[in-house]
Amino acid sequence: MQPLRIYSVVSKLPPKLEAMWDLAYNLFFSWNDRILNLFASIDHELWRRCQENPVAFLNNIPQKTLEELSRDDFFLSRLEDAKKALDQYMSRKPTAFTFPENKNHAPVVAYFSLEYGITLSLPIYSGGLGILAGDHLKSASDLNIPLVGMGLLYREGYFRQYMTPDGWQQERYPENDFNQMPVHPVRTKDGEPVSIIVDLAGQPLTARIWEARVGRIRLFLLDTYVPENPEHFRQITSSLYGGNLEMRLWQEILLGIGGVKALTALGLEPKVIHMNEGHSAFAGLERIRVFMQEKNLPFEAAGELAASSSVFTTHTPVPAGNDRFPPDLMRPYFEGYVRSLGLAYKVFLALGREDPRDDNEPFCMTVLALKLSRFNNGVSKLHGKVSRNMWKKVWPQYPEEDVPIGAITNGVHMPTWVAKDMALLFDRYLGVNWREDPDCARFWANAENIPDAELWRTHERLRERLVDFVRKRLRKQLLAKGARRKELQMAEEVLDPQALTIGFARRFATYKRAHLLLQDKERLLRLIQDAKRPLQFIFAGKAHPQDNEGKKIIQELIQFCRREECRYNMVFLEDYDMKIASRMVQGCDVWLNNPRRPLEACGTSGMKAMANGVMQCSTLDGWWDEAYRSDNRLGWAIGTGEEYEDLAYQDFVESQTLYNLLENEIIPEFYDRGHGNLPRSWIRGMKEALKELGPVFNAHRMVEDYVEKAYLPAYTNFLNLMRDSFEPAKALASWRMEMMTKWGTLNARNVRVETPGQIYVREPVIVECEVYLGGGLRPEDILVQIYHGPVGQDDRFSSRQTTPMTPEGVLSDGWHLFRGDLIPSEAGRFGFTVRILPHHPLLLDPHSLGLIFWAKS
Ligand SMILES: *Cc1c(COP(=O)(O)O)cnc(C)c1O
């Protein structure tokens, strides 16, 4: 029998406890220990059972307990403190960054992401991409950046993982009840829910808008599970990365096009949009449509405006991780839509193709995003380089190093990930401002002053707590499987709170190679069976439901963990989530990461571990490639950054390197105990890593980088383009078209060095070149550059710099003379050439036209 209607009953808090709703509905609680403690201390068991979800928690506290609390003066004063902490946070002064002409601190940037990992109780994330988005919002809030978030609210979120008895991953999709979660529907002044309608191949798709408060940041989430929609449309926000390709297309139309509509429906006018991964690239199109319609602009000017104010971050060097749709699948959804933009369907398809002329190429969201934004970046230095190589076909005339994709390395939100005990130690020795100013090296330098014993004891306490957590979780896992008493008893004895503990937790994508450690099982067994120097491993992670290879890896690992010889020191924890992640990065001694270079774009779990004094052992991929120091003082590197053709051989070599590191360096150093049983040299490493890496690999530094390098330039450019009823945007667009047609007239001759005789270090070399400008091109339309640098044995540039040349007048036959000088800083073998790029004062990036002219000899 099913009920006719289902309704939620909400607790009626005694008036003195009303403030608890405020605390519950602002996700600020997820990084404020005072508020977290306040909730948890009421009833630890219930708090845990409610997945640390304060709304469900408040609704489940027995009325009697609530009444007792309302008479408990001690509790009330703690509540008052917590409320004060929230109020103070919310009323803090605006940011150090000023967005000019932005009165009332209105939102300037809209951040689009398909997933957000903010807190355990809002399960709309799958992995690193989501956690990064969550950390981005949290730091934006701390820094008071005028930003809002846009995403989807999934009824089933990402799947929950459990295992069959033989270790095969199974998926569960428990349903979220949004009324019991820290989100609320956005309503109009009259109390009506705000919703939007998106056209899906002629059918209206309705989405309701929910809001989550992330400190000062408003995060809007779209939900299609509404009565107006037919069943198949309701499923659009059913699960994250579930469903088929068409479902993914619907989700991306909803996020991109629906997201822009939602901003309008909310009365917001952010000037800049940030697309976190290509999923939201349709937002660029929708903005063009809106600019054309509302501002009455031609397509080109609208496109100029949209692209100049868009920021795109690409996240994956794995080709399959970049969404590609067959043109026929897209046709019903876009043929009419792009006609309204004045585009032929084929021209539109070209926007998503690496080779616009290839009719068979699927439509790639990453390519669309790259073409619709003027600021593109990868998420670590290495990933920037890999992305330039990966997407160079989009800029066919460009040398790879000039492909306009830069890098802003990810960071983690320190207050979220640093353990409470460690945070207290930081408060005392780093200074309380390390939370507000984690990118200030001065604070982290104080790590030096933490007494060795205190740092080590704190770390050991966190390891003990992790062991305790693992035992409890394991017990729960076993209970759920109907395990026998003996097995349950074993769960209480796994792991040794004193032993060297290595953690490995992440998505089980094959390139992450969770089983690298199992390459030589005999050797591994020898290492973990050393009773004098015990070694133990904790694993966790989910494989994508359709990834059988990933599931096989989990199975192999679980079966190994179950072997008699290692069941006490190798454990696999089911259902990896933010809770497990946080315990593990806080309590392990070593964080192991061995992706196949260069497939890890950045990797952030290692940074969370670093912030807790956990040492790294990782291949030189993602962030570790730029963080690692060759003296091993900050952690260890597996290999030296080689890339292999023969993958089996690579696995063999790198696994041997890993065993060697463990055997010869990591284990001996951990057990090299001096006075007071302290591993002095290890502790030294912990401090060095905090000092050097702490100020860099945190989300404040990351968000500040985005503000300075991307948001502010995009914002001011937008303001400039929209002045005088968008005249500059129109002018820029027609200049661009003119360049496209006239570029072919360019020519250059007589590239020469005007310095007589020998060239010496640090003495200027004068370079001249003559340029022909046809069809009315003017010298100020171009940027002539000397392109120079050291030349390797293969006669190619091994690195390069550019130096501008200036126009020096017109020759008698109408050619223009350009001159510049370069100063060799070292002796050696150098070369130079001359190139020409388009130039316009309002053009953010001279590479964005894809036009370039290289002087020929
Ligand atoms: C940090 C985190 C990740 C990302 O870890 P990587 O090192 O980037 O693979 C994934 N899942 C959860 C739950 C996390 O907390």
Coordinates of N, CA, C and O and ligand atoms in Angstrom, one line a residue, residues 125-129 131 417 505-507 512 576-578 581-582 591 593 600 602-606 608, ligand 1:
Y125 N 28.7 14.8 -5.0 CA 30.0 14.8 -5.6 C 30.4 13.3 -5.8 O 29.9 12.4 -5.2
S126 N 31.4 13.2 -6.7 CA 31.9 11.8 -6.9 C 33.4 11.8 -6.5 O 33.9 10.8 -6.0
G127 N 34.2 12.8 -6.8 CA 35.6 12.7 -6.5 C 36.2 14.1 -6.5 O 35.6 15.1 -6.2
G128 N 37.5 14.1 -6.9 CA 38.3 15.3 -6.8 C 37.7 16.6 -7.5 O 37.8 17.6 -6.9
L129 N 37.0 16.4 -8.6 CA 36.5 17.6 -9.3 C 35.5 18.3 -8.3 O 35.5 19.5 -8.2
I131 N 35.2 17.9 -5.0 CA 35.8 18.5 -3.8 C 36.5 19.8 -4.1 O 36.4 20.7 -3.3
W417 N 40.1 20.6 6.0 CA 40.9 19.4 5.9 C 41.9 19.2 7.0 O 42.3 18.1 7.3
A505 N 43.8 6.3 -1.1 CA 42.3 6.4 -1.2 C 42.0 7.4 -2.4 O 42.5 8.5 -2.3
R506 N 41.3 6.9 -3.3 CA 40.9 7.8 -4.5 C 40.0 7.0 -5.3 O 39.7 5.8 -5.1
R507 N 39.5 7.6 -6.4 CA 38.7 6.9 -7.3 C 39.5 5.7 -7.9 O 40.7 5.9 -8.2
K512 N 45.1 5.3 -12.1 CA 45.6 5.5 -10.7 C 46.4 4.3 -10.1 O 47.0 4.4 -9.1
Y576 N 34.0 4.9 0.1 CA 34.9 6.1 0.2 C 34.0 7.4 0.1 O 33.3 7.6 -0.9
D577 N 34.1 8.3 1.0 CA 33.5 9.6 1.0 C 34.3 10.6 1.7 O 35.4 10.4 2.1
M578 N 33.8 11.8 1.9 CA 34.5 12.9 2.5 C 34.9 12.5 4.0 O 35.9 13.0 4.5
A581 N 37.8 10.1 3.7 CA 39.0 10.9 3.2 C 39.6 11.7 4.3 O 40.8 11.7 4.5
S582 N 38.7 12.3 5.1 CA 39.2 13.3 6.1 C 40.0 12.5 7.2 O 41.1 12.9 7.6
W591 N 51.2 9.2 2.5 CA 50.1 9.2 1.5 C 50.7 8.7 0.2 O 51.6 9.3 -0.3
N593 N 50.5 7.7 -3.7 CA 49.8 8.0 -4.9 C 50.7 7.6 -6.1 O 51.8 8.1 -6.2
E600 N 47.3 12.1 -14.2 CA 46.7 12.8 -13.0 C 46.8 14.3 -13.2 O 47.9 14.8 -13.3
C602 N 46.0 16.8 -11.4 CA 46.6 17.5 -10.2 C 46.6 16.6 -9.0 O 47.7 16.2 -8.6
G603 N 45.5 16.1 -8.6 CA 45.4 15.3 -7.4 C 45.4 16.2 -6.2 O 46.3 17.1 -6.1
T604 N 44.4 16.1 -5.3 CA 44.4 17.0 -4.2 C 44.4 16.3 -2.8 O 44.7 16.9 -1.8
S605 N 44.2 15.0 -2.8 CA 44.2 14.3 -1.5 C 45.5 14.4 -0.9 O 45.6 14.6 0.3
G606 N 46.6 14.4 -1.7 CA 47.9 14.5 -1.1 C 48.1 15.8 -0.4 O 48.8 15.9 0.6
K608 N 45.8 17.5 1.1 CA 45.1 17.5 2.4 C 46.0 16.8 3.4 O 46.0 17.2 4.6
Ligands
LIG1 C1 40.1 14.8 -2.0 C2 39.2 13.8 -2.4 C3 39.3 13.2 -3.7 C4 40.3 13.6 -4.7 O1 41.5 12.9 -4.4 P1 42.7 12.8 -5.5 O2 43.9 12.7 -4.8 O3 42.6 14.0 -6.4 O4 42.3 11.6 -6.3 C5 38.3 12.2 -4.1 N1 37.4 11.9 -3.2 C6 37.2 12.4 -2.0 C7 36.1 11.9 -1.1 C8 38.1 13.4 -1.6 O5 38.0 13.9 -0.3

